[in-house]
CSV table of C-alpha atoms in Angstrom, one decimal:
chain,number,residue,atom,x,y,z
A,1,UNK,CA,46.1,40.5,-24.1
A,2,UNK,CA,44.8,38.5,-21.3
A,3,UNK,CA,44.7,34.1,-21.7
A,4,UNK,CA,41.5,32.8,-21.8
A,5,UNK,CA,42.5,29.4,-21.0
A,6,UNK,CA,44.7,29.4,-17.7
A,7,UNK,CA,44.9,31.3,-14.6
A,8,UNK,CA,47.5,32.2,-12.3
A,9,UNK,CA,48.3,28.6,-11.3
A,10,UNK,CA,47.9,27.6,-15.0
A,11,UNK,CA,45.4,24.6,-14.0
A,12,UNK,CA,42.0,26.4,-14.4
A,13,UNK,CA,39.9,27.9,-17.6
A,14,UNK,CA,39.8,31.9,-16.4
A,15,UNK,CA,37.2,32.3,-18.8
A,16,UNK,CA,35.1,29.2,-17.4
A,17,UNK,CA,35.1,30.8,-13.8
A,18,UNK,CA,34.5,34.4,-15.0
A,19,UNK,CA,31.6,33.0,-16.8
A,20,UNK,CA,30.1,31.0,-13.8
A,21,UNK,CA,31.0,34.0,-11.9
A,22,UNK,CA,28.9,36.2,-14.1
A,23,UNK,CA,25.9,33.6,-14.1
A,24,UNK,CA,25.5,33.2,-10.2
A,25,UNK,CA,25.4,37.0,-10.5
A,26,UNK,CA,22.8,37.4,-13.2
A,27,UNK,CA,20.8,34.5,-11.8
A,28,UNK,CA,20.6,36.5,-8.7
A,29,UNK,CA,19.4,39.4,-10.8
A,30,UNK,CA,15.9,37.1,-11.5
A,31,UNK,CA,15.8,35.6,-8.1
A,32,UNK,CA,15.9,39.3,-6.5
A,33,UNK,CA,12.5,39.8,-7.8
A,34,UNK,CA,10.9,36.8,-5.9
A,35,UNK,CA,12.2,37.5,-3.0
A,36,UNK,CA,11.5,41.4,-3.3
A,37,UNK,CA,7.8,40.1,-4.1
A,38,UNK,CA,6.9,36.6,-3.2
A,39,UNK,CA,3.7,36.9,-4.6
A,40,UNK,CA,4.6,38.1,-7.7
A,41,UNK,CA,6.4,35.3,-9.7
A,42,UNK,CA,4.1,35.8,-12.8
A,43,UNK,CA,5.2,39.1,-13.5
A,44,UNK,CA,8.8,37.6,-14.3
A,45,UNK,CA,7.0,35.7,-17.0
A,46,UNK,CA,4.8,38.6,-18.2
A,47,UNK,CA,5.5,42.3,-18.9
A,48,UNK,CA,2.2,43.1,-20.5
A,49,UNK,CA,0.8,44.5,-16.6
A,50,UNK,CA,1.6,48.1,-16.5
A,51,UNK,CA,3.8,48.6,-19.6
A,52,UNK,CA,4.4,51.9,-20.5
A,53,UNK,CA,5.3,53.4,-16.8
A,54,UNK,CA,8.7,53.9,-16.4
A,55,UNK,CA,9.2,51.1,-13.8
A,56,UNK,CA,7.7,48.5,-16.4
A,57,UNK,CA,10.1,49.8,-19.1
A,58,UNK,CA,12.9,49.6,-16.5
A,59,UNK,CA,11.8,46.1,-15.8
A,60,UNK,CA,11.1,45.1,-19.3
A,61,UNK,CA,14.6,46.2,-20.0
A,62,UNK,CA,16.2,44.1,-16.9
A,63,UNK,CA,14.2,41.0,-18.5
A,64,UNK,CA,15.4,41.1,-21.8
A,65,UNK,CA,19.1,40.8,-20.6
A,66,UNK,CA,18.6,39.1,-17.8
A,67,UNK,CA,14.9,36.7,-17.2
A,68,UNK,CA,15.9,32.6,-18.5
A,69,UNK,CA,19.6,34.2,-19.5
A,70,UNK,CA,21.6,33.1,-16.8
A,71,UNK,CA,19.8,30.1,-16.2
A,72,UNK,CA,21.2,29.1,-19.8
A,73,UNK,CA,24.1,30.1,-19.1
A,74,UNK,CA,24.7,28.5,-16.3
A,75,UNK,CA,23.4,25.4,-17.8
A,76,UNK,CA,25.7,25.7,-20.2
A,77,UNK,CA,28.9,25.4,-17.9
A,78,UNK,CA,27.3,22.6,-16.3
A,79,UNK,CA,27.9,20.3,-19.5
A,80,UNK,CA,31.5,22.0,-20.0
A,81,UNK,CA,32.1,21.0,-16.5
A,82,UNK,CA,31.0,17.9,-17.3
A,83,UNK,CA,33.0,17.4,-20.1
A,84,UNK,CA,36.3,18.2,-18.2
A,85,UNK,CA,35.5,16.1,-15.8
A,86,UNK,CA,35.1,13.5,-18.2
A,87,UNK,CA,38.5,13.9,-20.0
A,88,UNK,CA,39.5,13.8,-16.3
A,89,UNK,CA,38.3,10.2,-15.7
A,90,UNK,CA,39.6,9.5,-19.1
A,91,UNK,CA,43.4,10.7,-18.4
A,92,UNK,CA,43.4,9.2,-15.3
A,93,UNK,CA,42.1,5.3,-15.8
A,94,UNK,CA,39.1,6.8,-12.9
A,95,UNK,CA,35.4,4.6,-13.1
A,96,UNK,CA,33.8,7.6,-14.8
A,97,UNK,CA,30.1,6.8,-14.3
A,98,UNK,CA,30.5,5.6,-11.2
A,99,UNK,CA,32.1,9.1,-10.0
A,100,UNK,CA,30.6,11.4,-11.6
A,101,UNK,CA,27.1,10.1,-10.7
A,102,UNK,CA,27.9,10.0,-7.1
A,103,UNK,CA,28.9,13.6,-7.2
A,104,UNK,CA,25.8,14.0,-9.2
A,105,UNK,CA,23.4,12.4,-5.9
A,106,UNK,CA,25.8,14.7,-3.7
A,107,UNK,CA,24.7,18.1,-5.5
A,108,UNK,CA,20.8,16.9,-5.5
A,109,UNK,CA,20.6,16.4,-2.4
A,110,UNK,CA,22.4,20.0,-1.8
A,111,UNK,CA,19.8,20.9,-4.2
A,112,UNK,CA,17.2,19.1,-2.5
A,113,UNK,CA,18.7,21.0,1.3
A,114,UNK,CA,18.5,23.9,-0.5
A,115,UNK,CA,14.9,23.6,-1.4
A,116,UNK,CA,13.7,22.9,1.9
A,117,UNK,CA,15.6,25.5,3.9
A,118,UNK,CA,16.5,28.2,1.9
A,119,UNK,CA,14.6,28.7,-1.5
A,120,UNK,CA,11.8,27.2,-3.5
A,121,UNK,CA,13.4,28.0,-6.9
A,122,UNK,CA,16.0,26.3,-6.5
A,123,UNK,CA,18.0,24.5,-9.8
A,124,UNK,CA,20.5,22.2,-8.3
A,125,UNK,CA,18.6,18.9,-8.4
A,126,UNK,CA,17.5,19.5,-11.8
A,127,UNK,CA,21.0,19.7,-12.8
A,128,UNK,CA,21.6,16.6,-11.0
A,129,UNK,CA,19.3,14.6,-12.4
A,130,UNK,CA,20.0,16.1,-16.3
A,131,UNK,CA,23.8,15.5,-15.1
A,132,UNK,CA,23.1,12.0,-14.4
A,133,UNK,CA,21.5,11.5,-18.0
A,134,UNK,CA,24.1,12.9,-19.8
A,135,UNK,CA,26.9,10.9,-18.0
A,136,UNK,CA,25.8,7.7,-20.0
A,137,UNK,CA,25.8,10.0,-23.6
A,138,UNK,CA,29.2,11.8,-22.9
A,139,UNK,CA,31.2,9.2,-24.4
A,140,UNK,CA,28.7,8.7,-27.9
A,141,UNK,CA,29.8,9.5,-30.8
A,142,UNK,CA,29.1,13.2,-32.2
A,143,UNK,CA,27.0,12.4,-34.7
A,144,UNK,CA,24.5,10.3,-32.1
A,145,UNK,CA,25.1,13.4,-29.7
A,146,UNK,CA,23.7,15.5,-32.3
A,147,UNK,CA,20.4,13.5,-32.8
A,148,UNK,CA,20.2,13.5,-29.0
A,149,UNK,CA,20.5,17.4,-29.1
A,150,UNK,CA,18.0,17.6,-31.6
A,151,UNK,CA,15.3,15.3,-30.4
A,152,UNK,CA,15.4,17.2,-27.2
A,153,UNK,CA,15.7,20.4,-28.6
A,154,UNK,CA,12.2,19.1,-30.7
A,155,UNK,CA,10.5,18.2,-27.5
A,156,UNK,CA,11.2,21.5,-25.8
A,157,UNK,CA,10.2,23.5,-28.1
A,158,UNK,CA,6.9,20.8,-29.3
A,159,UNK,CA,6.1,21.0,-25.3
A,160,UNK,CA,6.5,24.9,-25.0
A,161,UNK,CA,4.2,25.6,-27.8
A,162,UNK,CA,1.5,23.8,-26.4
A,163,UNK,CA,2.2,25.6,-22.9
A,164,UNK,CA,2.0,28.5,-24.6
A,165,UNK,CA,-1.1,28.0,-25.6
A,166,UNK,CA,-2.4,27.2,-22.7
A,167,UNK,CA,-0.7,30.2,-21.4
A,168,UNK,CA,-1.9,32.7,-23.3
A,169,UNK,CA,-5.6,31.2,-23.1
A,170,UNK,CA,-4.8,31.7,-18.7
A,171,UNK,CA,-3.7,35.4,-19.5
A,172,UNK,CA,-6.8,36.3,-20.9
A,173,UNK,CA,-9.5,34.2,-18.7
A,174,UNK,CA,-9.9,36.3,-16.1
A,175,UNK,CA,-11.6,33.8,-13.7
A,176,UNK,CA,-8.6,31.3,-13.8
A,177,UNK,CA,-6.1,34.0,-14.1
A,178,UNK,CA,-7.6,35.5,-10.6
A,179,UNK,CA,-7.8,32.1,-9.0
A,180,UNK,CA,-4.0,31.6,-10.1
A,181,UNK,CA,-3.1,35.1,-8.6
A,182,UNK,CA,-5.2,34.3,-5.2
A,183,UNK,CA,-2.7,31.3,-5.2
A,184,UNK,CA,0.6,33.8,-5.5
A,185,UNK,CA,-1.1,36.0,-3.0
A,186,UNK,CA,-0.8,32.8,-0.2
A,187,UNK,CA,2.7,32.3,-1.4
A,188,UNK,CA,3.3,35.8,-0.8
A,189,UNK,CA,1.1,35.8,3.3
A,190,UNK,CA,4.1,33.1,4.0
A,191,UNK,CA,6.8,34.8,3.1
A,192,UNK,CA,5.8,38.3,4.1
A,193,UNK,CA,4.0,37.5,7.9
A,194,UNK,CA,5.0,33.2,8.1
A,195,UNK,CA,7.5,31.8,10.8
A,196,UNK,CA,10.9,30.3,9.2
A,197,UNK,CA,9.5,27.0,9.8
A,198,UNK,CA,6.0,27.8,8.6
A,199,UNK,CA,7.8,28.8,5.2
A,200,UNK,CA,9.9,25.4,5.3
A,201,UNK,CA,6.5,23.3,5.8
A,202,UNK,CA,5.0,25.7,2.7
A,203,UNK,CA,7.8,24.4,0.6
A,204,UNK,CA,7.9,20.6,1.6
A,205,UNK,CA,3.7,20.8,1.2
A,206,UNK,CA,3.6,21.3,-2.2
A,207,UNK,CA,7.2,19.8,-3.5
A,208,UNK,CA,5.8,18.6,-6.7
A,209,UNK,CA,4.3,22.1,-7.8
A,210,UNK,CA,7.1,24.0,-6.8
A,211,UNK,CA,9.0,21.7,-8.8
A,212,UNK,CA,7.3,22.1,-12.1
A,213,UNK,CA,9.7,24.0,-13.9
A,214,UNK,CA,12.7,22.2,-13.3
A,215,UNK,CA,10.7,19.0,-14.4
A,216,UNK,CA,10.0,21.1,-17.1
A,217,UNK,CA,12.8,22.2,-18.5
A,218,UNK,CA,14.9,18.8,-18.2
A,219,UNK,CA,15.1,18.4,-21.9
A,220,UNK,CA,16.1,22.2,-22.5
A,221,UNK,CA,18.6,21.0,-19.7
A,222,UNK,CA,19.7,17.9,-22.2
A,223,UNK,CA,20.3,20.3,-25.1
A,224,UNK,CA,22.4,23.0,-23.2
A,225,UNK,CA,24.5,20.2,-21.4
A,226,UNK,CA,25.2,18.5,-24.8
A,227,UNK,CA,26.0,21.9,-26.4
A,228,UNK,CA,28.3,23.1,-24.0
A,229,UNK,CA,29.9,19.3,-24.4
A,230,UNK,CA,30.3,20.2,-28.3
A,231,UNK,CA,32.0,23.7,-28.3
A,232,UNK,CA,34.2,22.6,-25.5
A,233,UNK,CA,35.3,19.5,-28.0
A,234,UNK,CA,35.0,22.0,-31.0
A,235,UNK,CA,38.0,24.1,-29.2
A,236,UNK,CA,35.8,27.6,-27.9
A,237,UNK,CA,37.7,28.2,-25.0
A,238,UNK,CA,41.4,27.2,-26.7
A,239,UNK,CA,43.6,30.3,-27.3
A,240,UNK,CA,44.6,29.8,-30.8
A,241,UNK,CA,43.0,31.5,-34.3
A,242,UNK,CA,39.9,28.8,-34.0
A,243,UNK,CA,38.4,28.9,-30.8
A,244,UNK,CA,39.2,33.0,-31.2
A,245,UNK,CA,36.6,32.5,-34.0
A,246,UNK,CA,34.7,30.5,-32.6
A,247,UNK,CA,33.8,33.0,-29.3
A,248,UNK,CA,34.0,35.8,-32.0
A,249,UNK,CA,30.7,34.0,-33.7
A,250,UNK,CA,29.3,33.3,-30.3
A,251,UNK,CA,29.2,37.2,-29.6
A,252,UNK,CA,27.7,38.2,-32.6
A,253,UNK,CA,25.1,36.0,-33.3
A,254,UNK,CA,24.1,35.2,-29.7
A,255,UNK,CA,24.1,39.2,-29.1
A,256,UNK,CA,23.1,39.9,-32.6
A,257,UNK,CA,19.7,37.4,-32.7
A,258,UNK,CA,19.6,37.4,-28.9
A,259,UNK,CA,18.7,40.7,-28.2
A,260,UNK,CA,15.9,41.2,-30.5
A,261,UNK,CA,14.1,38.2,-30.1
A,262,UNK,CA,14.0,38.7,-26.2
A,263,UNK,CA,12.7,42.2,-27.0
A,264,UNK,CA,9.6,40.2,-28.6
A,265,UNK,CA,8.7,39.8,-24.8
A,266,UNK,CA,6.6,43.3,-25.0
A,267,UNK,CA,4.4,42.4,-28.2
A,268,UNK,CA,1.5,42.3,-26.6
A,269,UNK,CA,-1.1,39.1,-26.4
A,270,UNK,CA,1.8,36.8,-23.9
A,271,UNK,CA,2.6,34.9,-27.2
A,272,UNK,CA,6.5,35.4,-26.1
A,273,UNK,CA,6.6,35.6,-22.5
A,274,UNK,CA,7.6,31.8,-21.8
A,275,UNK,CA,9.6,31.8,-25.4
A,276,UNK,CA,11.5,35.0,-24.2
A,277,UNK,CA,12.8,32.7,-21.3
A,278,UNK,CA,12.6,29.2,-22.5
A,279,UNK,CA,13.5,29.3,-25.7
A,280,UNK,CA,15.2,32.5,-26.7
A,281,UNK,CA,17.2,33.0,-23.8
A,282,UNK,CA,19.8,30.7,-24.8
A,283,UNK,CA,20.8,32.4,-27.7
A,284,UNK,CA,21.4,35.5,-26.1
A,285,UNK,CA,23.3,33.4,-23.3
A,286,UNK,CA,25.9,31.9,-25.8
A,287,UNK,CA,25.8,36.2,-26.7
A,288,UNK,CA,27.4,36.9,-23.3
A,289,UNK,CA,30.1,34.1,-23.3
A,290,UNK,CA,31.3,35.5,-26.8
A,291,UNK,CA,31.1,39.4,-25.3
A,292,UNK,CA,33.1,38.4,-21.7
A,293,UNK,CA,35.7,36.4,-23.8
A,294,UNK,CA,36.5,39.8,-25.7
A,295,UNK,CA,36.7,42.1,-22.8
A,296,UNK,CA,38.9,39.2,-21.4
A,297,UNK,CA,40.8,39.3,-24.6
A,298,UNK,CA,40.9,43.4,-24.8
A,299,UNK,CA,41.8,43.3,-21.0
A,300,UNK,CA,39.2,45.2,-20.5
A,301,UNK,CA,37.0,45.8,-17.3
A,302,UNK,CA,40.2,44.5,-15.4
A,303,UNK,CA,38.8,44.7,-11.7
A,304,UNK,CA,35.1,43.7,-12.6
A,305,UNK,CA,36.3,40.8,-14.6
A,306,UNK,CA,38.8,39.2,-11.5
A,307,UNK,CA,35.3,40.0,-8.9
A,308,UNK,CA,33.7,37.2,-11.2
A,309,UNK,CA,36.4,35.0,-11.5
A,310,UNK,CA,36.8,34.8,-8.0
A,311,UNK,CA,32.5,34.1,-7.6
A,312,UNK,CA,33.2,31.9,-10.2
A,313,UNK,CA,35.5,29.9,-8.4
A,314,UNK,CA,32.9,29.6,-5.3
A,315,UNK,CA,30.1,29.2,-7.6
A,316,UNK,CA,28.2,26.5,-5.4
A,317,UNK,CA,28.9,28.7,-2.1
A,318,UNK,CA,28.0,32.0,-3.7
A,319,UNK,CA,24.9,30.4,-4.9
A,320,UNK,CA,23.4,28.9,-1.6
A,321,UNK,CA,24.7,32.4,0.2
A,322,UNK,CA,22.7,34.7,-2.2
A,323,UNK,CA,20.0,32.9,-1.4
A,324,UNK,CA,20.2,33.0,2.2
A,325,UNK,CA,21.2,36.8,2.2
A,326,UNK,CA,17.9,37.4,-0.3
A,327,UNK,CA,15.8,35.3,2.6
A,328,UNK,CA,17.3,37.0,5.4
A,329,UNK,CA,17.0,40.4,4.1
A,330,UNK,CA,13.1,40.0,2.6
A,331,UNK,CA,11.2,37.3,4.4
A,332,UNK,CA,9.4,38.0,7.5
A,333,UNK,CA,11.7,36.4,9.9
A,334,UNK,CA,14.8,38.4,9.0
A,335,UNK,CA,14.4,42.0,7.9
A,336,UNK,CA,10.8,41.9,6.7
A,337,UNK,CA,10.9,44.1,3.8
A,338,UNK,CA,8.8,42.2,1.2
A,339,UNK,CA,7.2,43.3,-0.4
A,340,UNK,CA,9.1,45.7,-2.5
A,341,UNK,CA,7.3,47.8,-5.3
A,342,UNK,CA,10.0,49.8,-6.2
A,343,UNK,CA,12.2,48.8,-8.7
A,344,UNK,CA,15.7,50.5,-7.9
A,345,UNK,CA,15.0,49.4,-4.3
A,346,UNK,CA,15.1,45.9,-5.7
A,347,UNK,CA,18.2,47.0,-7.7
A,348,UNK,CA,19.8,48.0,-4.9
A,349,UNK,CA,19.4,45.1,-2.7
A,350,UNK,CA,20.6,42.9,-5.8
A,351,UNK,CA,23.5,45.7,-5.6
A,352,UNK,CA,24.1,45.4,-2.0
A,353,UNK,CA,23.9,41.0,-2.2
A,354,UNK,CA,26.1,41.3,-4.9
A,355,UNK,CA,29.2,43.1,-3.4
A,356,UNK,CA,29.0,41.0,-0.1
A,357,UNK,CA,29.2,38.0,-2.5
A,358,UNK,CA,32.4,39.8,-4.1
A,359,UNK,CA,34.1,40.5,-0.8
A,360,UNK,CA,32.8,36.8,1.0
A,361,UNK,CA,34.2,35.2,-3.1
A,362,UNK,CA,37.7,36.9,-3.0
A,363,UNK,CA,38.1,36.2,0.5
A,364,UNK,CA,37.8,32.4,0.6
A,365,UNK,CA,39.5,32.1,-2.0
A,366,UNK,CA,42.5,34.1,-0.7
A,367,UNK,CA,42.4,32.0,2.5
A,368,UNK,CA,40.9,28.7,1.6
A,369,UNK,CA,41.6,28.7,-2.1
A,370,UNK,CA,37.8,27.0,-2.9
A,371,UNK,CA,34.6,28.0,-1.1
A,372,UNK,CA,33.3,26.0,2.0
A,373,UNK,CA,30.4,23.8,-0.1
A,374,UNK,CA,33.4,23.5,-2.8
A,375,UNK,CA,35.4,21.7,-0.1
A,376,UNK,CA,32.9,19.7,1.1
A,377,UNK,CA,31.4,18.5,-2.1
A,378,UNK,CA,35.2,17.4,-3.3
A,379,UNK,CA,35.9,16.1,-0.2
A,380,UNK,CA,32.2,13.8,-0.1
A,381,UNK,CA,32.8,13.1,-3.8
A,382,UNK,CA,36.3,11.9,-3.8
A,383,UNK,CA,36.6,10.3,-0.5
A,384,UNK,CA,34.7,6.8,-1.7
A,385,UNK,CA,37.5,6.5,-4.7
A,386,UNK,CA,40.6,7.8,-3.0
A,387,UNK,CA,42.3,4.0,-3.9
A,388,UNK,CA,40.5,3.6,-7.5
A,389,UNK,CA,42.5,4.4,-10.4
């Protein structure tokens, strides 16, 4: 049986990196399609265009397991890193806030790069500025942390409805829904025929709207922080009979629920599509962190398993390189090959980005032991508290 708690040098969580290793993958397995088809970002909310053709089905089936999942997911090691960092500060006698919001600035403003040169979607600054928040609630009591996870759990879900509405009211005007496409269909003129620095000036033009969902989505942020704060404390990733239980529960109920409530994505009328990733998503996330703890467990999928723990441990470089290797490979001033129809050639490509992330991963880490924007950002955060503590 393989530990879920240690690695080889006994220092790190091997289930916390194989998880973030996973995520980085699966959040390249949304991100593929925008860069396959820059001017087609609403099918990723939408499957009702086309169902029935195999490719839709193909599609559909991708979204289910994949569209808002790893976005939760990843959200959700966010607040368990947070939380060891935390204890951390604690152990050591280190000014906590004072840290830990520094490093916070440090990865917006990668976030913030990373907008303007590489990638509009980009979900580093919003985890900045949800990390920020929740590094003044870290050290409540649980009970107050609960109310917190509640009231923003209330006004996600009390905001999405009312998007939803509005939503599903766009879907079926036909006037506003074709003025909202001719908008796509600029996006997609930049990326498909633009210069480089014509597609940086797109991005910093309009910096608000491309921002919208992570403004949007800071209180589902809040939640998913908190919760991965509580089943760290609750003992998840420990190795004894309770946090065996614990991942056990995760696995069948996140699979369990998560699977057929994401499947409500193809009832037709849009009343699910932002639900599917906004809302639903997250259960089927905590699914997947259950599902890799078993195989971890069974010592199954050996090889597959290390290839994300070594991403994992590179996270923030594997991130930014997918990225690059998505613009360099679709956009007009690398390869050109956007727009891309066909859904195995998108496959592929989120195939081929995949195994040079695997190879670049394991390398660095062989070598260097952390991935270059790893060193940097410990290096920048630690350097202005090297004599505190």
């Amino acid at each position: 049986m393989e530990t879920i708690s240690t690695s080889s040098k006994g220092n790190r969580i091997r289930l916390l990196d194989i998880l973030r290793g996973f995520a980085i993958i699966g959040t390249l397995g949304t991100n593929i399609w925008l860069f396959a088809d820059p001017g087609a970002a609403l099918s990723l909310l939408s499957l009702q265009e086309g169902i029935g053709t195999v490719d839709a089905l193909v599609n559909g089936f991708l979204a289910i397991f994949t569209n808002g999942k790893f976005l939760g997911l990843l959200t959700i090691m966010f607040g368990i890193g947070l939380e060891l960092k935390y204890q951390k500060a604690m152990r050591n006698g280190r000014p906590w806030l004072r840290m830990y919001i520094w490093t916070m600035i440090l990865l917006g403003l990668d976030g913030l790069l990373h907008f303007i040169f590489v990638f509009e979607y980009d979900v580093l600054m919003s985890y900045a500025f949800t990390g920020i928040i929740v590094a003044f609630l870290v050290g409540l009591r649980h009970q107050t942390l609960n109310w917190i996870m509640a009231g923003a759990a209330t006004i996600h879900i009390l905001g999405l409805m009312l998007i939803t509405v509005a939503w599903v009211w766009i879907m079926n005007d036909e006037t506003i829904l074709e003025e909202i496409i001719g908008l796509f269909q600029e996006t997609e003129v930049v990326y498909t025929t633009g210069t480089y620095l014509e597609q940086v000036q797109f991005r910093l033009s309009d910096f608000i709207g491309l921002r919208f969902e992570a403004i949007a989505i800071i209180c589902m942020n809040l939640f998913l922080y908190l919760l991965g704060i509580r089943l760290y404390r609750a003992g998840a990733f420990s190795q004894d009979e309770k946090g065996r239980a614990i991942r056990k529960r995760l696995m069948i109920w996140g699979l369990g629920l998560g699977i057929p409530l994401n499947a409500l994505v193809f009832v037709p009328g849009n009343i699910f599509d932002l639900a599917s990733r906004y809302l639903f998503a997250p259960v089927l996330s905590l699914g997947y962190i259950g599902l890799l703890a078993f195989l971890l467990e069974k010592n199954a999928l050996k090889w597959i398993l290390a290839r994300f723990e070594m991403i994992g441990k590179t996270a923030l470089s594997c991130y930014v390189l997918q990225n690059i290797l998505g613009s360099i490979l679709f956009y007009s001033w690398g390869f050109g090959l956007a727009p891309v129809g066909n859904v195995y050639q998108v496959l592929g490509a989120w195939v081929l980005i995949t195994a040079i992330m695997m190879i670049v991963a394991q390398l660095f880490v062989n070598y260097f032991g952390v991935g270059p924007l790893e060193w940097i950002w410990r290096k920048c955060s630690n350097a202005p508290f090297k004599k505190v503590g």
